[in-house]
PDB file of C-alpha atoms in Angstrom:
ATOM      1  CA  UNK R   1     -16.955 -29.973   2.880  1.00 69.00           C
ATOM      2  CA  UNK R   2     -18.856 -33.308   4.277  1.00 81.00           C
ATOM      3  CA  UNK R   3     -20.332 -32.926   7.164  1.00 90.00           C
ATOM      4  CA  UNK R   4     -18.651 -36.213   7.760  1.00 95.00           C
ATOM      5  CA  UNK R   5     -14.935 -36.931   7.279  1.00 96.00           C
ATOM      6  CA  UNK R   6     -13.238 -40.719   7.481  1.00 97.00           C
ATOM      7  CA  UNK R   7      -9.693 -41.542   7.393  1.00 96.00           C
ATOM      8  CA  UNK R   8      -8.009 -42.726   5.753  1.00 97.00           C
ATOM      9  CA  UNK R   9      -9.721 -43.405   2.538  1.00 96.00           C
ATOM     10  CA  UNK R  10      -8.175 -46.951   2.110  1.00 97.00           C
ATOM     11  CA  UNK R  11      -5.702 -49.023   4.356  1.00 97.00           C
ATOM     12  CA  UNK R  12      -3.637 -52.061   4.015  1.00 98.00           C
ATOM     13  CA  UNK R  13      -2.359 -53.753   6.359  1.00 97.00           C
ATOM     14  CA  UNK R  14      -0.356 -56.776   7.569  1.00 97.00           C
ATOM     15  CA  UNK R  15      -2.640 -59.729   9.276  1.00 97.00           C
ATOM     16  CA  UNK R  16      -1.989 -59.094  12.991  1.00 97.00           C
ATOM     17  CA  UNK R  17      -1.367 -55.138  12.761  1.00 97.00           C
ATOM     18  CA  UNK R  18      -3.477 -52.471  15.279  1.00 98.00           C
ATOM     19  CA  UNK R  19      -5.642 -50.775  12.914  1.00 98.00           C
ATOM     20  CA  UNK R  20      -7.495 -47.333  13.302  1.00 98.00           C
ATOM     21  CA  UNK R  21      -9.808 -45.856  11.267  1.00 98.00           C
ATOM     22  CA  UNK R  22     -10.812 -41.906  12.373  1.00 98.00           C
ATOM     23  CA  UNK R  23     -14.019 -40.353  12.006  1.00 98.00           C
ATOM     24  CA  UNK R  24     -14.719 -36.285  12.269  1.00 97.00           C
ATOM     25  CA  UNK R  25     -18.023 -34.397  11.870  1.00 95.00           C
ATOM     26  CA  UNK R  26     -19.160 -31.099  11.873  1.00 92.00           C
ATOM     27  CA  UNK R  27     -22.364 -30.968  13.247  1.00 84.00           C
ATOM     28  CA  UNK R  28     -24.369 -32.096  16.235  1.00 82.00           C
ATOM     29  CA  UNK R  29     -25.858 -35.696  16.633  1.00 85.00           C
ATOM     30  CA  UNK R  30     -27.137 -37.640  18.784  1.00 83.00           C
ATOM     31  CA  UNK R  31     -25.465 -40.813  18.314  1.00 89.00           C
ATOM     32  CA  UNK R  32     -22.367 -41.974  15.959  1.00 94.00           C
ATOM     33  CA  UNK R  33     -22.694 -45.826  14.106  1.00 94.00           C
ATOM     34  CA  UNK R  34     -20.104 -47.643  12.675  1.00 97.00           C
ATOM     35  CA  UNK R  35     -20.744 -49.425  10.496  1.00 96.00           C
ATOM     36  CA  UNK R  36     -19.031 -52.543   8.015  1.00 96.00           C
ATOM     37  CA  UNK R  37     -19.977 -53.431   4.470  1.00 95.00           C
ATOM     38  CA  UNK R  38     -18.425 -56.650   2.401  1.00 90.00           C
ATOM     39  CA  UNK R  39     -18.087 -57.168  -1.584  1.00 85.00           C
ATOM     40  CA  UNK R  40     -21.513 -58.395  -2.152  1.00 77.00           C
ATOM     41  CA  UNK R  41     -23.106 -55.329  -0.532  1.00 76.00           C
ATOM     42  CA  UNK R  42     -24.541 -56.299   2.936  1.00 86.00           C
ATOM     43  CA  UNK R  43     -23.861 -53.865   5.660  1.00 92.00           C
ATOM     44  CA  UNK R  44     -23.495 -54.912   9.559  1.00 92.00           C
ATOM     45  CA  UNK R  45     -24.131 -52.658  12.371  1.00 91.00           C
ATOM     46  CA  UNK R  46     -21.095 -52.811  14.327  1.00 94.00           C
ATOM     47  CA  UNK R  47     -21.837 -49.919  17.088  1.00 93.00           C
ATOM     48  CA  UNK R  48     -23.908 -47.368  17.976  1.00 91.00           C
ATOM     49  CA  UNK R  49     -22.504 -44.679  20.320  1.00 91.00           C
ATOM     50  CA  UNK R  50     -23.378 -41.763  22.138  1.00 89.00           C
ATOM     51  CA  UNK R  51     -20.127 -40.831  24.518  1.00 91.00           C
ATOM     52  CA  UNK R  52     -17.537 -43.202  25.778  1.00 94.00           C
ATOM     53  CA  UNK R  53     -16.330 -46.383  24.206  1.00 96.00           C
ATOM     54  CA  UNK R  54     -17.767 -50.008  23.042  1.00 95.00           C
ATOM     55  CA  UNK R  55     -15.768 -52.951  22.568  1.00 96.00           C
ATOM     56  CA  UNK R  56     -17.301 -55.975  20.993  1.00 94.00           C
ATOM     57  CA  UNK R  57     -14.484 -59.143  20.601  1.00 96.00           C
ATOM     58  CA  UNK R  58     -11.183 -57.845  18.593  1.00 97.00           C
ATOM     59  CA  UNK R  59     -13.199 -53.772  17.659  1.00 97.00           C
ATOM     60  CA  UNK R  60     -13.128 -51.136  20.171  1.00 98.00           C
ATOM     61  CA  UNK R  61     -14.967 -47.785  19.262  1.00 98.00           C
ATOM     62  CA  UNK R  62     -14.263 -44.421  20.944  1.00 97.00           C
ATOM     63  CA  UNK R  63     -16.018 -40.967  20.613  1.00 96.00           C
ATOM     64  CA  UNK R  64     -14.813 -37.550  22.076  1.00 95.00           C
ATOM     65  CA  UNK R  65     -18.607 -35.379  21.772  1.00 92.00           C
ATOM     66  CA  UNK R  66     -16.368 -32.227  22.264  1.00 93.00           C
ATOM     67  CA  UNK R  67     -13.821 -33.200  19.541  1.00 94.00           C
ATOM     68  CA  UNK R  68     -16.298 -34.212  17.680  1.00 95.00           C
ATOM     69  CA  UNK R  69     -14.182 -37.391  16.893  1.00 96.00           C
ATOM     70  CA  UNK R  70     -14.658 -40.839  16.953  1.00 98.00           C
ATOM     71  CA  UNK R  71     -11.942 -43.977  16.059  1.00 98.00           C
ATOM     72  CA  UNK R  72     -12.928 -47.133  15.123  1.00 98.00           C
ATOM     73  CA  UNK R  73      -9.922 -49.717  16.603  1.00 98.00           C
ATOM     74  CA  UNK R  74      -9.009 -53.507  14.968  1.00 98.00           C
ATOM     75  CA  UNK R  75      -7.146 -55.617  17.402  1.00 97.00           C
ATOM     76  CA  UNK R  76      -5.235 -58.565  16.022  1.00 97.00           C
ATOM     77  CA  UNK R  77      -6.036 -58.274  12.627  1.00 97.00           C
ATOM     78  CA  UNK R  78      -7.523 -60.738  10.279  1.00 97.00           C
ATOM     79  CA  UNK R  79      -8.037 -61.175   6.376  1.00 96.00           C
ATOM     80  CA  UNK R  80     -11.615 -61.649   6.711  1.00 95.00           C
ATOM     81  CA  UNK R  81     -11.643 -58.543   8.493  1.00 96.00           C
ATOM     82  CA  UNK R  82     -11.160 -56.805   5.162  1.00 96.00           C
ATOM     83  CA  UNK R  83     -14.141 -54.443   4.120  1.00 96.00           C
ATOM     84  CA  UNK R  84     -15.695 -51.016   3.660  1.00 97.00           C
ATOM     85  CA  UNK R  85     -15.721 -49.695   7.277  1.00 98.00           C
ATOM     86  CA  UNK R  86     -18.339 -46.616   7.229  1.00 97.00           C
ATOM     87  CA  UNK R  87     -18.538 -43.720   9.588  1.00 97.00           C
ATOM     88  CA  UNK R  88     -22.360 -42.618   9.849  1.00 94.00           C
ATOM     89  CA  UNK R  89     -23.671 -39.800  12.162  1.00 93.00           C
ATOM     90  CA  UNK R  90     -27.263 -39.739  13.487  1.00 87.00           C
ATOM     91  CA  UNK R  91     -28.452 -35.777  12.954  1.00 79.00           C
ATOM     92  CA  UNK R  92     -32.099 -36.317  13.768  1.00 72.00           C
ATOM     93  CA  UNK R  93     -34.263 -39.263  14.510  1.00 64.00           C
ATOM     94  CA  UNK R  94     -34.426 -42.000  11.593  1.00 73.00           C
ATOM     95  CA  UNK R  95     -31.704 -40.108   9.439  1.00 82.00           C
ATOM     96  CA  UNK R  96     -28.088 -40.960   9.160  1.00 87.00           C
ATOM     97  CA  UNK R  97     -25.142 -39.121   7.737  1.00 90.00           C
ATOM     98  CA  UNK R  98     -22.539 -40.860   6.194  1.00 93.00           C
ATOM     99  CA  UNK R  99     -18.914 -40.724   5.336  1.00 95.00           C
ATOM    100  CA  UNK R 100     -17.447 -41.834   2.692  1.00 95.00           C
ATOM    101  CA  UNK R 101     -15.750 -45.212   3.531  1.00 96.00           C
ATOM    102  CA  UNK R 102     -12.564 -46.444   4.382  1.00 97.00           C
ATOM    103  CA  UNK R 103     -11.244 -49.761   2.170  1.00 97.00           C
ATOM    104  CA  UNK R 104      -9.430 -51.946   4.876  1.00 97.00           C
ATOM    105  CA  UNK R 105      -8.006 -55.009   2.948  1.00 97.00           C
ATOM    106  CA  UNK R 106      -5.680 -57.257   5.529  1.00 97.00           C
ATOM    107  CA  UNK R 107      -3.017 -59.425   3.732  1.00 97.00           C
ATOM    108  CA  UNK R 108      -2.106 -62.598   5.357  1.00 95.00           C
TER     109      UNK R 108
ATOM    110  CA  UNK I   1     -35.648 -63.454  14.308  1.00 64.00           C
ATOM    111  CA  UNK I   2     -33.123 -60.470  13.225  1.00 67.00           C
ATOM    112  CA  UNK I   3     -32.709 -60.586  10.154  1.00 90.00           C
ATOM    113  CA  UNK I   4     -34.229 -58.066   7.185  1.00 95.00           C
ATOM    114  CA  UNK I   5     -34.623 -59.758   4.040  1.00 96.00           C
ATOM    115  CA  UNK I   6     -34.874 -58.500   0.648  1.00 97.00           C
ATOM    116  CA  UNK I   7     -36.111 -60.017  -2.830  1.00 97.00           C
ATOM    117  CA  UNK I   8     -34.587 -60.067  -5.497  1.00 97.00           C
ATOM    118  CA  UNK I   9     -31.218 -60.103  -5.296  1.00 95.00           C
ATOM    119  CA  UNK I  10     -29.975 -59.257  -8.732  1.00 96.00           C
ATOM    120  CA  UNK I  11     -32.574 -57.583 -10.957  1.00 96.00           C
ATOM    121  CA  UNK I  12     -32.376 -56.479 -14.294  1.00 96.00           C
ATOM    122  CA  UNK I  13     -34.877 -54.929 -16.648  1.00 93.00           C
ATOM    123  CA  UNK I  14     -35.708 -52.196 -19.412  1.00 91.00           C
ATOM    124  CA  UNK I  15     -36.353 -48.912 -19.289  1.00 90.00           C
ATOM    125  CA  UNK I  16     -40.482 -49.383 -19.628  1.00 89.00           C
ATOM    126  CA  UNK I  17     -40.045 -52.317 -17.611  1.00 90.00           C
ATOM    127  CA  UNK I  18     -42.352 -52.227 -14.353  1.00 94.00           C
ATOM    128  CA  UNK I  19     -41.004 -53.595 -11.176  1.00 96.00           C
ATOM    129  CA  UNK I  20     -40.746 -53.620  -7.763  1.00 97.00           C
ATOM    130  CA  UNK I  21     -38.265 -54.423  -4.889  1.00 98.00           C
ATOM    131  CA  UNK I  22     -39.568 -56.285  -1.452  1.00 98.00           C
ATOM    132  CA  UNK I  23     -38.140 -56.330   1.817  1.00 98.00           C
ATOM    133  CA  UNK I  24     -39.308 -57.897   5.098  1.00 97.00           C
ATOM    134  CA  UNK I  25     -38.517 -57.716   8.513  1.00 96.00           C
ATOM    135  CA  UNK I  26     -39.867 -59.572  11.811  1.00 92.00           C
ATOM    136  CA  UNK I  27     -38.113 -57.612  14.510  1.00 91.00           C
ATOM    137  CA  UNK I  28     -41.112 -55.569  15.443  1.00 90.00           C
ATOM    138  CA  UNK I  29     -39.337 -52.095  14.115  1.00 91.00           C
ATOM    139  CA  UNK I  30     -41.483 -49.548  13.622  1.00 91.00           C
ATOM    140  CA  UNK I  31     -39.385 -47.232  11.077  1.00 92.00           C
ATOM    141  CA  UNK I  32     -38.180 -48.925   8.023  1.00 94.00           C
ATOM    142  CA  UNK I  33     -35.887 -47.056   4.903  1.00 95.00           C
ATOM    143  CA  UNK I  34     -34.658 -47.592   1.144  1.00 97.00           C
ATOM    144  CA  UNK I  35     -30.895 -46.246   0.672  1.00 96.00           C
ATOM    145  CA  UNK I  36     -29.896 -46.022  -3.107  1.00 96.00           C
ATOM    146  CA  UNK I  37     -25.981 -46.789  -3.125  1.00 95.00           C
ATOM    147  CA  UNK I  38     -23.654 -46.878  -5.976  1.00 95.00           C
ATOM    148  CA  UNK I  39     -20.311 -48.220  -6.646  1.00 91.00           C
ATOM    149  CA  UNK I  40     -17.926 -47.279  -4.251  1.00 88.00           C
ATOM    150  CA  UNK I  41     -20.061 -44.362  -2.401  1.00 91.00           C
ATOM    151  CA  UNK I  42     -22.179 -44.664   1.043  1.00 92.00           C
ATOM    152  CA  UNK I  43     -25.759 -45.220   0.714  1.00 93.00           C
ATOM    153  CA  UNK I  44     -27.938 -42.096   0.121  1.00 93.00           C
ATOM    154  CA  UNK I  45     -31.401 -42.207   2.188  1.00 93.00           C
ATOM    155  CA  UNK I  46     -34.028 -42.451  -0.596  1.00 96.00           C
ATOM    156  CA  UNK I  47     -37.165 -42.866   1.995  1.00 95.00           C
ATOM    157  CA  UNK I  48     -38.144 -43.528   5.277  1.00 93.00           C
ATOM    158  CA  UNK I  49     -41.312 -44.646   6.390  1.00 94.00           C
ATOM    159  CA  UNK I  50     -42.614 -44.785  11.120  1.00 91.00           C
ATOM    160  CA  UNK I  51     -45.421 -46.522  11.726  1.00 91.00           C
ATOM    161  CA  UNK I  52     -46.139 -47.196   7.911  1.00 93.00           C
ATOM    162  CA  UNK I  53     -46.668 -43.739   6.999  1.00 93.00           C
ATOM    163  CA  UNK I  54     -44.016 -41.845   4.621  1.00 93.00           C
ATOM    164  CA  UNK I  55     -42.420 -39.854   7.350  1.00 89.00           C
ATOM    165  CA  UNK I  56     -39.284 -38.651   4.505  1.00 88.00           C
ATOM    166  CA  UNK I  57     -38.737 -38.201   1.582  1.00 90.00           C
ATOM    167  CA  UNK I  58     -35.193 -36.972  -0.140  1.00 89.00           C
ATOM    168  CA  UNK I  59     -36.584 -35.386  -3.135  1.00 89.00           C
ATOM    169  CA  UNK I  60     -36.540 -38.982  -5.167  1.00 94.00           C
ATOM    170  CA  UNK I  61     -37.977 -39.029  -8.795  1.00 95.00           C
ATOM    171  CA  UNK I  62     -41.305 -39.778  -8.950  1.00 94.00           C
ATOM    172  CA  UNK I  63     -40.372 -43.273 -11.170  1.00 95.00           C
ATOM    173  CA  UNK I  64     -39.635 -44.689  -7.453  1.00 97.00           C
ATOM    174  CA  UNK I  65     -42.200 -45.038  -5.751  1.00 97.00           C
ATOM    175  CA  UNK I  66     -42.185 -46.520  -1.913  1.00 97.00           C
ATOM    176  CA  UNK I  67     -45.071 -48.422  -0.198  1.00 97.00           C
ATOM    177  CA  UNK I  68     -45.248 -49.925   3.163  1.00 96.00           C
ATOM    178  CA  UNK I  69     -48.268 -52.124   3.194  1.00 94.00           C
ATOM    179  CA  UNK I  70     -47.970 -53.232   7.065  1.00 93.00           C
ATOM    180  CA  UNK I  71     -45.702 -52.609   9.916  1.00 89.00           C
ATOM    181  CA  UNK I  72     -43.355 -56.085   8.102  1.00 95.00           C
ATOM    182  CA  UNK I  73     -43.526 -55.400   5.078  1.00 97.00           C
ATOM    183  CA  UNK I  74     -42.024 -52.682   2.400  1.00 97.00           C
ATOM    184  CA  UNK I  75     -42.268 -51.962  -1.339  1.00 98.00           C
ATOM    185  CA  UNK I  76     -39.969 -49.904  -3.895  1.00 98.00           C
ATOM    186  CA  UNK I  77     -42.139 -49.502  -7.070  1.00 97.00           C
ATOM    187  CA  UNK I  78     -39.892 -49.018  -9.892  1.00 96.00           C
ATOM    188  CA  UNK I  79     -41.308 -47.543 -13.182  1.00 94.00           C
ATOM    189  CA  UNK I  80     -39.687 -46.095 -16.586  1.00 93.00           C
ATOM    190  CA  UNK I  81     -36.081 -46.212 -14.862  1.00 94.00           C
ATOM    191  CA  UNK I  82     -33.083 -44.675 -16.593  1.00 95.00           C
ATOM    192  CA  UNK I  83     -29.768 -46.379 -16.892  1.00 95.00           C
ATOM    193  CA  UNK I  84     -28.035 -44.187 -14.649  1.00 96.00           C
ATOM    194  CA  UNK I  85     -30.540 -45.637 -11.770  1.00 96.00           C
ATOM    195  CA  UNK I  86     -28.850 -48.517 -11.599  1.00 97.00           C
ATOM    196  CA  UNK I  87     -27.444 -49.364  -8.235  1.00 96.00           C
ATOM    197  CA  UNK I  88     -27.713 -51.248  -5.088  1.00 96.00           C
ATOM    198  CA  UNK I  89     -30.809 -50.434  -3.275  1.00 97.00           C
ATOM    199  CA  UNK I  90     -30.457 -51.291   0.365  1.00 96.00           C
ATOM    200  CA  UNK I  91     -33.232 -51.669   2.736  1.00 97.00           C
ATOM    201  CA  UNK I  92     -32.681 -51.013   6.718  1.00 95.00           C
ATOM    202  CA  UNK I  93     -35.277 -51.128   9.489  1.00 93.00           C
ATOM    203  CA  UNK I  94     -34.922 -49.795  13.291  1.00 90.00           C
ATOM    204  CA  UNK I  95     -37.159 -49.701  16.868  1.00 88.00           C
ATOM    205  CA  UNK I  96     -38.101 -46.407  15.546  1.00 74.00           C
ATOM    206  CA  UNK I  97     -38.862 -45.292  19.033  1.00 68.00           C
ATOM    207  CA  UNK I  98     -37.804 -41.736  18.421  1.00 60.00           C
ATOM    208  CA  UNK I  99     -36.930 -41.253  22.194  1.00 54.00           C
ATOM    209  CA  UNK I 100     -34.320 -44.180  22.388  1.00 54.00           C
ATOM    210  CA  UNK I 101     -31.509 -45.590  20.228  1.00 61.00           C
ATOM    211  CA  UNK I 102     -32.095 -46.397  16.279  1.00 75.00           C
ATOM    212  CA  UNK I 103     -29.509 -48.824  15.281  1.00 83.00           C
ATOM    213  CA  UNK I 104     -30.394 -49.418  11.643  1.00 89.00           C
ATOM    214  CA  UNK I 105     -30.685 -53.408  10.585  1.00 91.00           C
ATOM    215  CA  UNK I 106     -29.782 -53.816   7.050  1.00 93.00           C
ATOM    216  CA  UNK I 107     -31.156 -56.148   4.789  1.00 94.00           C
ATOM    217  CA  UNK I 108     -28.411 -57.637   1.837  1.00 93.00           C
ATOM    218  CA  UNK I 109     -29.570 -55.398  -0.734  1.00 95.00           C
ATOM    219  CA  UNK I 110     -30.715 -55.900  -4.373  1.00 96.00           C
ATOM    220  CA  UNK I 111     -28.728 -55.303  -6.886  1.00 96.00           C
ATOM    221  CA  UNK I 112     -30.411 -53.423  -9.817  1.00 97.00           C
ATOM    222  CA  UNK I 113     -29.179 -52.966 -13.838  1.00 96.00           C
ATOM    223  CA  UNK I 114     -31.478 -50.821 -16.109  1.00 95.00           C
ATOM    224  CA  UNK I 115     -30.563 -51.561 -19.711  1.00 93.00           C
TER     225      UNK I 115
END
């Protein structure tokens, strides 16, 4: 089993739709990223948390420490917000555990 | 300045080619990584280098081989590479201050064929 678990594996959605991507892990960290990657291969930072939530324009990310959950949210969705969206977990300094991925393509 | 850049971007070349991937950064992080990634998987951490000294290293072959010349600057070495190393390789750097947060800046990757 991963240590790190995203889902769902791939989403499509309408342009405008509330979209949520989960996150679960099984072991302790000390911080959670999010993370978003385009075809071409660059990836963005979109968040770093340790408790609470973040909300930067149209994303909001939660985490729940004791569930050991976090949720990335998409408000107002957009076709150029299509993309790998990638769960990665923080175990010890300077190493990061990822998931797997979840394909978010947006149709207008 | 926040931006890490990396050279090539497409690379292709034989198996006893020699050759070797740069990347750059001018955000004054101290801790600075490879990730190998390939199609339609997460990155896997390859190295990781604090304060230019090797600080880990995931058990990569020995035909990669990492350098970080100065605190900017870092260098994948690429010798006698199989075909199945193909990939993109991602570079990342972060503050590296182990007692506070370590968002990781990535650079666009290269994108590496071995024929």
């Amino acid at each position: 089993k991963n240590e790190v678990e995203q889902s769902p594996q791939n989403l499509t959605a309408q342009e405008g739709e509330f979209i949520t991507i989960n996150c679960s892990y099984s072991v302790g960290i000390s911080a959670l990223h999010w993370l978003q990657q385009h075809p071409g291969g660059g990836i963005v930072s979109l968040f770093m948390l340790s408790s609470g939530k973040k909300k930067h324009g149209r994303l909001i990310a939660t985490i729940n420490i004791q569930e050991k959950h976090s949720s990335l949210h998409i408000t107002a969705s957009h076709p150029r917000d299509s993309a790998v969206y990638i769960c990665a977990v923080e175990k010890g300094a300077q190493k990061l555990v990822f998931g797997q991925g979840t394909r978010l393509t947006i149709n207008p | 300045d926040t931006e890490v850049t990396q050279t090539p971007k497409h690379l292709v070349m034989g198996m006893t080619n020699k050759k070797s991937l740069k990347c750059e950064q001018h955000m004054g992080h101290r801790a600075m990584y490879w990730y190998k990634q390939k199609a339609k998987k997460p990155p896997e951490l390859m190295f990781v280098y604090s304060y230019e000294k090797l600080s880990i290293n995931e058990s990569v072959p020995s035909r990669f081989s990492p350098e970080c010349p100065n605190s900017s600057l870092l260098n994948l070495h690429l010798h006698a590479l199989q075909p199945e190393d193909s990939a993109l390789y991602l570079c990342a750097s972060s503050p590296g201050d182990e007692s506070s947060y370590n968002e990781q800046f990535f650079g666009p990757g290269t994108r590496l064929t071995v024929l």
